[in-house]
């Protein structure tokens, strides 16, 4: 198990290039089996969720090559419709494979998906959507078995704007018969990226980014070369790091529009943020006014994936901050670890009440999930003294070269294997 050793208290200065979005790349990989022609994805981040997804594609019979940041997928010989449980449990986005595997093979078998332990993470909306498309589904022994001889387009209303369910229904219906309309669809930028990718393959998807998505089924999809959008959550993580440590940081290849909710908050606490083309500049001093209130919401609201990092920021901001996590039931696992660093936080259900302290002190802390691990790393970077952050397997799921990028900005952080 790896851990970070961090000497806190150093300002961050310099430029960091943002990776392609984990939550865009994963559904694109699922979409790659909708054609038997070659798919090339440029600037593909070498993170564990992507590597696991590539393993799943190989289990289905795809041939892949991953040189540098260029991933080539050839699914001409794909013939297996079963996703092995060991891999399905590794990551949540394995469930996105359902729609595209059914569309390719007319059947699919997958173990219930895993992912961060941040809540129940049901897949009822995914299954309800697929059933509406004429897929028969049998759940038994921890497996989901799907079969369908004809995917037939229809109108689907989602009970809540689920990102994964929206993506799964799009993937299942792009080669279905007729038109599918998804109402109350999620509006995340990663879904727009999936729409662009599929339309470059010859699909007819429209409306992504709004709450009504329309898919007109087509007979065939062809190969594509594509560069995914930048990772707005990684970008937000680095902006919060700069706000916590002080300094001047430029994010290269970042879209400010996709994290407007965070940028608005950081400006409120007196960070100087300017945007020029695809660069975001942040200048932060030691003063951090109170964040007052953060409520996580579906896009374009404040992203749940930045809740843990912004909770760390609230720990050293003036006054009190109330943080409400509306999307996931247990996404406060980073709180006890922050308290070990001197934070003053009380959690009641889905709300965390944070009273700011001047500075945190170093401690040995353990990451419990992907974004919580990032939050603890940021807290250690801003703290006085030495810290360790253990169990980097979570961070490695979603942040490529995290410690190298932070070191290049002046942080004293290194990884050791224990
Ligand atoms: C995606 O997860 C992201 N993962 C998550 O990022 C992100 O936190 C989440 O969207 C919300 O933005 C990927 O894209 C791979 P949801 P997903 O379905 O699709 C409920 C990260 O850190 N729900 O939008 O699983 C669910 O319980 C990860 O990068 C149902 O009730 O999220 C939750 O309360 C963590 N039934 C809400 O919807 C369902 O069938 C949002 O979940 C599906 C979801």
Short mmCIF file of C-alpha atoms and ligand atoms in Angstrom, two decimals:
data_model
loop_
_atom_site.label_atom_id
_atom_site.label_comp_id
_atom_site.label_asym_id
_atom_site.label_seq_id
_atom_site.Cartn_x
_atom_site.Cartn_y
_atom_site.Cartn_z
CA UNK A 1 0.00 0.00 0.00
CA UNK A 2 1.44 3.41 -0.95
CA UNK A 3 1.43 6.55 1.14
CA UNK A 4 2.31 10.24 0.73
CA UNK A 5 4.79 11.91 3.04
CA UNK A 6 4.00 15.63 3.07
CA UNK A 7 5.73 18.61 4.65
CA UNK A 8 3.03 21.25 4.82
CA UNK A 9 3.10 25.04 4.86
CA UNK A 10 4.49 25.78 1.42
CA UNK A 11 2.86 28.17 -1.09
CA UNK A 12 2.03 26.81 -4.54
CA UNK A 13 3.34 28.60 -7.61
CA UNK A 14 3.56 27.66 -11.27
CA UNK A 15 1.53 26.00 -14.01
CA UNK A 16 -0.22 22.63 -14.10
CA UNK A 17 -1.78 20.91 -17.10
CA UNK A 18 -5.19 19.36 -16.47
CA UNK A 19 -5.78 15.74 -17.55
CA UNK A 20 -8.72 14.61 -19.66
CA UNK A 21 -11.84 14.03 -17.61
CA UNK A 22 -12.06 10.62 -15.91
CA UNK A 23 -15.85 10.81 -15.99
CA UNK A 24 -15.83 11.61 -19.70
CA UNK A 25 -13.28 8.95 -20.75
CA UNK A 26 -15.06 6.10 -18.96
CA UNK A 27 -18.35 6.32 -20.90
CA UNK A 28 -16.37 6.89 -24.12
CA UNK A 29 -14.60 3.57 -23.49
CA UNK A 30 -18.00 1.92 -23.02
CA UNK A 31 -19.17 3.48 -26.30
CA UNK A 32 -16.12 2.15 -28.18
CA UNK A 33 -17.70 -1.32 -28.53
CA UNK A 34 -20.67 0.13 -30.43
CA UNK A 35 -18.57 -0.07 -33.59
CA UNK A 36 -16.37 -2.84 -34.94
CA UNK A 37 -14.04 -0.20 -36.39
CA UNK A 38 -10.99 1.31 -34.69
CA UNK A 39 -11.46 3.93 -31.94
CA UNK A 40 -8.54 6.18 -30.94
CA UNK A 41 -8.65 8.30 -27.80
CA UNK A 42 -5.95 10.95 -27.43
CA UNK A 43 -4.75 12.46 -24.13
CA UNK A 44 -6.21 9.51 -22.29
CA UNK A 45 -5.25 9.71 -18.58
CA UNK A 46 -3.31 6.75 -17.20
CA UNK A 47 -5.45 6.34 -14.07
CA UNK A 48 -6.65 3.13 -12.41
CA UNK A 49 -10.31 3.46 -13.41
CA UNK A 50 -9.26 3.79 -17.07
CA UNK A 51 -6.87 0.82 -16.80
CA UNK A 52 -9.64 -1.26 -15.19
CA UNK A 53 -12.08 -0.27 -17.92
CA UNK A 54 -9.52 -1.29 -20.55
CA UNK A 55 -9.24 -4.67 -18.80
CA UNK A 56 -13.02 -5.05 -19.04
CA UNK A 57 -12.91 -4.28 -22.77
CA UNK A 58 -10.20 -6.92 -23.20
CA UNK A 59 -12.36 -9.43 -21.31
CA UNK A 60 -15.08 -8.73 -23.89
CA UNK A 61 -12.60 -9.59 -26.64
CA UNK A 62 -11.38 -6.13 -27.67
CA UNK A 63 -7.77 -5.55 -28.65
CA UNK A 64 -6.24 -2.40 -27.09
CA UNK A 65 -2.92 -0.58 -27.14
CA UNK A 66 -2.06 2.27 -24.80
CA UNK A 67 1.15 4.11 -25.76
CA UNK A 68 1.80 7.32 -23.83
CA UNK A 69 -1.61 8.98 -23.72
CA UNK A 70 -2.96 7.46 -26.94
CA UNK A 71 -5.38 4.60 -26.47
CA UNK A 72 -6.40 2.48 -29.47
CA UNK A 73 -9.39 0.12 -29.17
CA UNK A 74 -10.25 -2.47 -31.79
CA UNK A 75 -13.44 -4.35 -30.96
CA UNK A 76 -13.89 -6.22 -34.27
CA UNK A 77 -13.37 -9.57 -32.52
CA UNK A 78 -15.33 -8.75 -29.35
CA UNK A 79 -17.67 -11.65 -28.60
CA UNK A 80 -18.06 -11.99 -24.84
CA UNK A 81 -21.07 -10.32 -23.19
CA UNK A 82 -20.10 -11.06 -19.57
CA UNK A 83 -18.21 -8.55 -17.40
CA UNK A 84 -16.17 -10.40 -14.75
CA UNK A 85 -17.31 -9.63 -11.19
CA UNK A 86 -13.78 -8.90 -9.92
CA UNK A 87 -13.51 -6.03 -12.41
CA UNK A 88 -17.13 -4.90 -12.12
CA UNK A 89 -16.67 -4.51 -8.38
CA UNK A 90 -13.52 -2.44 -8.95
CA UNK A 91 -15.30 0.50 -10.43
CA UNK A 92 -18.74 2.04 -10.60
CA UNK A 93 -18.56 2.90 -14.28
CA UNK A 94 -18.56 -0.80 -15.18
CA UNK A 95 -22.35 -0.42 -15.07
CA UNK A 96 -22.11 1.98 -18.06
CA UNK A 97 -21.06 -1.06 -20.04
CA UNK A 98 -24.56 -2.53 -19.76
CA UNK A 99 -26.13 -0.30 -22.40
CA UNK A 100 -23.36 -0.68 -24.95
CA UNK A 101 -22.86 -4.44 -24.39
CA UNK A 102 -26.58 -5.05 -24.89
CA UNK A 103 -26.55 -2.85 -28.01
CA UNK A 104 -23.59 -4.83 -29.37
CA UNK A 105 -24.48 -8.41 -28.41
CA UNK A 106 -28.20 -8.37 -27.57
CA UNK A 107 -27.36 -9.55 -24.06
CA UNK A 108 -25.17 -8.68 -21.06
CA UNK A 109 -24.22 -10.16 -17.68
CA UNK A 110 -22.57 -8.03 -15.01
CA UNK A 111 -22.01 -8.23 -11.27
CA UNK A 112 -23.41 -5.37 -9.24
CA UNK A 113 -20.92 -2.48 -9.70
CA UNK A 114 -18.49 -1.23 -7.06
CA UNK A 115 -16.81 2.16 -6.85
CA UNK A 116 -16.31 4.58 -3.96
CA UNK A 117 -17.99 3.69 -0.71
CA UNK A 118 -19.87 7.00 -0.74
CA UNK A 119 -23.38 5.70 -0.56
CA UNK A 120 -25.82 3.00 -1.63
CA UNK A 121 -25.32 3.90 -5.29
CA UNK A 122 -28.34 1.99 -6.59
CA UNK A 123 -28.71 1.22 -10.29
CA UNK A 124 -32.53 1.09 -10.34
CA UNK A 125 -32.78 4.01 -12.79
CA UNK A 126 -30.32 2.32 -15.15
CA UNK A 127 -32.36 -0.90 -15.12
CA UNK A 128 -35.72 0.92 -15.38
CA UNK A 129 -34.45 2.80 -18.42
CA UNK A 130 -33.15 -0.34 -20.11
CA UNK A 131 -36.45 -2.18 -19.42
CA UNK A 132 -38.27 0.72 -21.10
CA UNK A 133 -36.13 0.02 -24.18
CA UNK A 134 -37.46 -3.58 -24.30
CA UNK A 135 -34.57 -5.18 -22.38
CA UNK A 136 -35.53 -8.10 -20.14
CA UNK A 137 -33.59 -8.06 -16.87
CA UNK A 138 -33.12 -10.80 -14.25
CA UNK A 139 -31.20 -10.02 -11.08
CA UNK A 140 -29.91 -13.06 -9.22
CA UNK A 141 -26.90 -14.10 -7.18
CA UNK A 142 -25.40 -10.62 -7.27
CA UNK A 143 -25.52 -10.56 -11.05
CA UNK A 144 -27.63 -8.55 -13.50
CA UNK A 145 -28.59 -10.60 -16.58
CA UNK A 146 -29.95 -8.65 -19.56
CA UNK A 147 -31.34 -9.89 -22.86
CA UNK A 148 -32.94 -8.09 -25.79
CA UNK A 149 -33.57 -9.05 -29.39
CA UNK A 150 -34.74 -5.57 -30.44
CA UNK A 151 -33.94 -2.27 -28.66
CA UNK A 152 -37.01 -0.12 -29.26
CA UNK A 153 -36.90 3.64 -28.68
CA UNK A 154 -39.36 5.22 -26.25
CA UNK A 155 -39.94 8.14 -23.88
CA UNK A 156 -38.14 7.78 -20.52
CA UNK A 157 -38.55 10.03 -17.46
CA UNK A 158 -35.75 9.71 -14.88
CA UNK A 159 -36.84 10.00 -11.21
CA UNK A 160 -33.60 11.92 -10.60
CA UNK A 161 -31.01 13.34 -13.03
CA UNK A 162 -28.61 10.40 -12.75
CA UNK A 163 -25.40 10.84 -14.77
CA UNK A 164 -24.81 7.13 -15.22
CA UNK A 165 -28.41 6.27 -16.04
CA UNK A 166 -28.55 9.07 -18.64
CA UNK A 167 -25.35 7.76 -20.24
CA UNK A 168 -26.43 4.11 -20.13
CA UNK A 169 -29.75 4.85 -21.83
CA UNK A 170 -28.00 6.90 -24.54
CA UNK A 171 -25.51 4.04 -25.15
CA UNK A 172 -28.29 1.44 -25.34
CA UNK A 173 -30.47 3.48 -27.72
CA UNK A 174 -28.03 4.95 -30.28
CA UNK A 175 -28.43 1.86 -32.48
CA UNK A 176 -32.00 1.07 -31.41
CA UNK A 177 -35.15 1.29 -33.52
CA UNK A 178 -36.87 4.68 -33.57
CA UNK A 179 -36.45 7.65 -31.25
CA UNK A 180 -35.69 7.70 -27.51
CA UNK A 181 -36.36 10.84 -25.44
CA UNK A 182 -34.83 11.05 -21.96
CA UNK A 183 -36.53 13.59 -19.67
CA UNK A 184 -35.03 14.88 -16.43
CA UNK A 185 -31.67 13.84 -17.90
CA UNK A 186 -28.43 14.79 -16.13
CA UNK A 187 -26.73 17.85 -17.68
CA UNK A 188 -23.07 17.25 -16.76
CA UNK A 189 -20.44 18.36 -19.35
CA UNK A 190 -19.20 14.75 -19.58
CA UNK A 191 -22.56 13.79 -21.07
CA UNK A 192 -22.15 16.47 -23.74
CA UNK A 193 -18.73 14.95 -24.46
CA UNK A 194 -20.34 11.53 -24.92
CA UNK A 195 -22.88 13.08 -27.33
CA UNK A 196 -20.08 14.68 -29.39
CA UNK A 197 -18.12 11.41 -29.45
CA UNK A 198 -21.14 9.34 -30.54
CA UNK A 199 -22.18 11.86 -33.20
CA UNK A 200 -18.64 11.75 -34.60
CA UNK A 201 -19.25 7.99 -34.92
CA UNK A 202 -22.43 8.66 -36.93
CA UNK A 203 -25.00 8.65 -34.12
CA UNK A 204 -27.88 11.13 -33.90
CA UNK A 205 -27.90 12.41 -30.31
CA UNK A 206 -29.05 15.90 -29.34
CA UNK A 207 -30.02 17.89 -26.25
CA UNK A 208 -27.16 16.80 -23.97
CA UNK A 209 -26.47 19.60 -21.49
CA UNK A 210 -30.21 20.15 -21.15
CA UNK A 211 -32.71 18.05 -19.20
CA UNK A 212 -34.20 16.56 -22.40
CA UNK A 213 -31.99 14.33 -24.54
CA UNK A 214 -33.13 12.92 -27.89
CA UNK A 215 -31.58 9.86 -29.54
CA UNK A 216 -32.56 8.80 -33.05
CA UNK A 217 -31.43 5.22 -33.61
CA UNK A 218 -29.07 4.54 -36.53
CA UNK A 219 -28.05 1.25 -38.11
CA UNK A 220 -24.27 1.52 -37.85
CA UNK A 221 -21.57 3.50 -36.09
CA UNK A 222 -18.07 3.93 -37.51
CA UNK A 223 -14.67 4.39 -35.89
CA UNK A 224 -13.49 7.75 -34.49
CA UNK A 225 -10.40 9.60 -33.24
CA UNK A 226 -11.22 11.83 -30.27
CA UNK A 227 -9.74 14.01 -27.49
CA UNK A 228 -11.97 14.15 -24.38
CA UNK A 229 -12.71 17.35 -22.44
CA UNK A 230 -10.48 18.38 -19.52
CA UNK A 231 -11.23 17.10 -16.02
CA UNK A 232 -13.23 19.79 -14.22
CA UNK A 233 -12.89 17.97 -10.90
CA UNK A 234 -9.10 17.80 -11.15
CA UNK A 235 -9.10 21.50 -12.13
CA UNK A 236 -11.27 22.33 -9.12
CA UNK A 237 -9.02 20.27 -6.87
CA UNK A 238 -5.97 22.33 -7.90
CA UNK A 239 -7.84 25.62 -7.51
CA UNK A 240 -8.79 24.62 -3.96
CA UNK A 241 -5.18 23.54 -3.30
CA UNK A 242 -3.99 27.03 -4.28
CA UNK A 243 -6.71 28.65 -2.15
CA UNK A 244 -5.61 26.59 0.87
CA UNK A 245 -1.83 26.95 0.50
CA UNK A 246 -1.69 30.47 -0.91
CA UNK A 247 0.28 31.32 -4.04
CA UNK A 248 -0.23 31.86 -7.77
CA UNK A 249 -1.18 28.91 -9.96
CA UNK A 250 -2.15 28.69 -13.64
CA UNK A 251 -4.26 25.77 -14.83
CA UNK A 252 -3.55 24.90 -18.45
CA UNK A 253 -6.28 23.19 -20.51
CA UNK A 254 -9.12 23.94 -18.09
CA UNK A 255 -12.68 25.06 -18.74
CA UNK A 256 -13.85 27.71 -16.26
CA UNK A 257 -17.48 27.35 -17.45
CA UNK A 258 -17.58 23.76 -16.21
CA UNK A 259 -16.66 24.77 -12.64
CA UNK A 260 -18.44 28.12 -12.44
CA UNK A 261 -20.06 27.18 -9.12
CA UNK A 262 -16.65 26.65 -7.48
CA UNK A 263 -15.04 29.73 -9.06
CA UNK A 264 -17.94 31.84 -7.80
CA UNK A 265 -17.32 30.58 -4.25
CA UNK A 266 -13.54 31.07 -4.40
CA UNK A 267 -14.00 34.66 -5.57
CA UNK A 268 -16.41 35.21 -2.67
CA UNK A 269 -13.65 34.26 -0.19
CA UNK A 270 -11.29 36.75 -1.92
CA UNK A 271 -9.28 34.52 -4.26
CA UNK A 272 -8.31 36.44 -7.41
CA UNK A 273 -9.34 34.29 -10.39
CA UNK A 274 -8.94 35.29 -14.03
CA UNK A 275 -9.67 33.27 -17.16
CA UNK A 276 -7.88 33.59 -20.52
CA UNK A 277 -8.71 31.13 -23.31
CA UNK A 278 -8.21 27.65 -21.85
CA UNK A 279 -6.21 28.85 -18.83
CA UNK A 280 -7.47 29.67 -15.34
CA UNK A 281 -5.23 31.81 -13.09
CA UNK A 282 -5.70 31.88 -9.32
CA UNK A 283 -3.91 34.16 -6.88
CA UNK A 284 -4.55 33.50 -3.22
CA UNK A 285 -3.25 35.07 -0.02
CA UNK A 286 -3.56 33.82 3.53
CA UNK A 287 -6.93 35.49 4.14
CA UNK A 288 -9.92 33.24 3.47
CA UNK A 289 -13.34 34.65 4.27
CA UNK A 290 -16.10 32.25 5.30
CA UNK A 291 -17.60 30.07 2.56
CA UNK A 292 -20.85 30.31 4.56
CA UNK A 293 -22.89 27.63 2.76
CA UNK A 294 -22.10 24.91 0.22
CA UNK A 295 -24.88 22.62 -1.08
CA UNK A 296 -23.96 19.92 -3.58
CA UNK A 297 -26.39 19.70 -6.50
CA UNK A 298 -26.60 18.10 -9.92
CA UNK A 299 -24.84 20.14 -12.63
CA UNK A 300 -24.61 23.15 -12.92
CA UNK A 301 -24.87 23.28 -9.11
CA UNK A 302 -21.88 22.78 -6.83
CA UNK A 303 -20.36 19.39 -7.77
CA UNK A 304 -20.50 16.62 -5.16
CA UNK A 305 -17.04 15.51 -6.33
CA UNK A 306 -15.57 18.76 -4.96
CA UNK A 307 -17.40 18.54 -1.64
CA UNK A 308 -14.53 16.82 0.18
CA UNK A 309 -11.83 19.23 -1.09
CA UNK A 310 -13.97 22.27 -0.28
CA UNK A 311 -14.66 20.88 3.20
CA UNK A 312 -10.88 20.89 3.72
CA UNK A 313 -10.81 24.51 2.57
CA UNK A 314 -13.63 25.41 4.97
CA UNK A 315 -11.56 24.01 7.86
CA UNK A 316 -9.08 26.91 7.51
CA UNK A 317 -11.49 29.63 6.34
CA UNK A 318 -12.76 32.34 8.68
CA UNK A 319 -16.03 31.85 10.53
CA UNK A 320 -18.39 28.93 10.04
CA UNK A 321 -19.41 27.02 6.95
CA UNK A 322 -22.36 24.64 6.50
CA UNK A 323 -21.79 21.95 3.90
CA UNK A 324 -24.77 19.89 2.72
CA UNK A 325 -24.14 16.74 0.66
CA UNK A 326 -27.38 16.15 -1.25
CA UNK A 327 -26.30 13.42 -3.65
CA UNK A 328 -24.62 10.67 -1.65
CA UNK A 329 -25.45 9.29 1.79
CA UNK A 330 -21.98 8.72 3.25
CA UNK A 331 -19.63 11.16 1.58
CA UNK A 332 -18.09 12.55 4.81
CA UNK A 333 -15.51 9.81 5.48
CA UNK A 334 -12.75 12.44 5.23
CA UNK A 335 -14.18 14.33 8.25
CA UNK A 336 -12.77 12.18 11.10
CA UNK A 337 -9.35 12.34 9.43
CA UNK A 338 -9.56 16.16 9.09
CA UNK A 339 -10.47 16.33 12.80
CA UNK A 340 -7.25 14.42 13.58
CA UNK A 341 -5.47 17.37 11.87
CA UNK A 342 -7.17 19.85 14.21
CA UNK A 343 -10.28 20.64 12.20
CA UNK A 344 -13.47 21.60 14.06
CA UNK A 345 -16.34 19.82 12.28
CA UNK A 346 -19.66 18.34 13.39
CA UNK A 347 -21.61 16.07 11.04
CA UNK A 348 -25.37 15.58 11.39
CA UNK A 349 -26.79 13.37 8.62
CA UNK A 350 -26.05 15.04 5.30
CA UNK A 351 -24.76 18.30 6.81
CA UNK A 352 -21.27 19.14 8.07
CA UNK A 353 -20.90 22.20 10.33
CA UNK A 354 -17.34 23.54 10.03
CA UNK A 355 -15.85 26.18 12.31
CA UNK A 356 -12.67 27.59 10.77
CA UNK A 357 -9.34 27.35 12.60
CA UNK A 358 -6.24 29.42 11.72
CA UNK A 359 -4.24 26.41 10.58
CA UNK A 360 -4.32 22.59 10.67
CA UNK A 361 -1.45 20.54 12.10
CA UNK A 362 0.20 17.55 10.43
CA UNK A 363 -1.07 14.02 11.24
CA UNK A 364 -1.09 10.47 9.88
CA UNK A 365 -4.40 10.11 8.03
CA UNK A 366 -6.03 7.43 5.88
CA UNK A 367 -7.90 8.00 2.60
CA UNK A 368 -11.32 6.30 2.45
CA UNK A 369 -12.34 7.24 -1.08
CA UNK A 370 -11.12 9.05 -4.19
CA UNK A 371 -12.13 12.66 -3.50
CA UNK A 372 -11.68 12.28 0.26
CA UNK A 373 -8.08 11.21 -0.38
CA UNK A 374 -7.52 14.34 -2.47
CA UNK A 375 -9.04 16.47 0.31
CA UNK A 376 -6.71 14.98 2.94
CA UNK A 377 -3.72 15.62 0.67
CA UNK A 378 -4.71 19.28 0.29
CA UNK A 379 -5.21 19.58 4.06
CA UNK A 380 -1.74 18.13 4.68
CA UNK A 381 -0.17 20.51 2.13
CA UNK A 382 -1.67 23.51 3.98
CA UNK A 383 -0.99 22.17 7.50
CA UNK A 384 1.91 22.99 9.81
CA UNK A 385 4.37 20.11 10.08
CA UNK A 386 4.61 16.61 8.65
CA UNK A 387 1.72 14.37 7.54
CA UNK A 388 1.24 11.03 5.86
CA UNK A 389 -1.76 10.07 3.72
CA UNK A 390 -2.15 6.30 3.47
CA UNK A 391 -3.97 4.11 0.93
CA UNK A 392 -3.35 6.00 -2.29
CA UNK A 393 -5.22 3.36 -4.30
CA UNK A 394 -8.27 5.63 -4.10
CA UNK A 395 -6.44 8.75 -5.36
CA UNK A 396 -4.80 6.72 -8.12
CA UNK A 397 -8.26 5.87 -9.47
CA UNK A 398 -8.83 9.44 -10.62
CA UNK A 399 -5.75 11.69 -10.46
CA UNK A 400 -2.83 11.08 -12.82
CA UNK A 401 0.62 12.01 -11.48
CA UNK A 402 -0.96 13.83 -8.55
CA UNK A 403 2.18 14.15 -6.43
CA UNK A 404 4.33 15.09 -9.44
CA UNK A 405 1.98 17.90 -10.42
CA UNK A 406 1.88 19.18 -6.82
CA UNK A 407 5.69 18.95 -6.46
CA UNK A 408 6.10 20.95 -9.67
CA UNK A 409 4.07 23.69 -7.97
CA UNK A 410 6.46 23.72 -5.00
CA UNK A 411 4.77 21.25 -2.64
CA UNK A 412 6.96 18.97 -0.50
CA UNK A 413 5.26 15.65 -1.22
CA UNK A 414 6.61 12.21 -2.05
CA UNK A 415 5.20 8.70 -2.40
CA UNK A 416 6.60 5.68 -0.58
CA UNK A 417 5.58 2.04 -0.81
CA UNK A 418 4.89 0.38 2.58
C1 LIG B 1 -21.28 9.92 -11.62
O1 LIG B 1 -21.62 8.83 -10.77
C2 LIG B 1 -19.80 10.15 -11.41
N1 LIG B 1 -19.04 8.96 -11.78
C3 LIG B 1 -19.54 10.48 -9.92
O2 LIG B 1 -18.16 10.78 -9.79
C4 LIG B 1 -20.35 11.72 -9.56
O3 LIG B 1 -20.19 11.98 -8.19
C5 LIG B 1 -21.83 11.48 -9.86
O4 LIG B 1 -22.00 11.11 -11.26
C6 LIG B 1 -22.68 12.72 -9.60
O5 LIG B 1 -22.20 13.78 -10.38
C7 LIG B 1 -18.80 8.72 -13.09
O6 LIG B 1 -19.22 9.47 -13.96
C8 LIG B 1 -17.99 7.50 -13.40
P1 LIG B 1 -25.51 9.47 -10.36
P2 LIG B 1 -23.07 8.12 -10.92
O7 LIG B 1 -26.15 8.31 -10.99
O8 LIG B 1 -23.48 8.10 -12.34
C9 LIG B 1 -28.91 8.31 -7.33
C10 LIG B 1 -16.02 10.63 -8.84
O9 LIG B 1 -15.59 10.94 -7.72
N2 LIG B 1 -29.19 7.19 -8.25
O10 LIG B 1 -25.63 10.82 -11.02
O11 LIG B 1 -23.05 6.88 -10.16
C11 LIG B 1 -27.62 8.10 -6.56
O12 LIG B 1 -27.86 7.34 -5.39
C12 LIG B 1 -17.35 9.91 -8.95
O13 LIG B 1 -15.45 10.88 -9.92
C13 LIG B 1 -30.31 6.39 -8.02
O14 LIG B 1 -31.06 6.61 -7.07
O15 LIG B 1 -23.96 9.19 -10.13
C14 LIG B 1 -27.19 9.49 -6.22
O16 LIG B 1 -27.90 9.92 -5.06
C15 LIG B 1 -17.99 9.64 -7.59
N3 LIG B 1 -30.56 5.36 -8.86
C16 LIG B 1 -27.70 10.33 -7.39
O17 LIG B 1 -28.65 9.51 -8.09
C17 LIG B 1 -29.75 5.07 -9.94
O18 LIG B 1 -30.04 4.12 -10.70
C18 LIG B 1 -26.60 10.74 -8.36
O19 LIG B 1 -26.02 9.56 -8.85
C19 LIG B 1 -28.61 5.89 -10.15
C20 LIG B 1 -28.35 6.95 -9.30
#
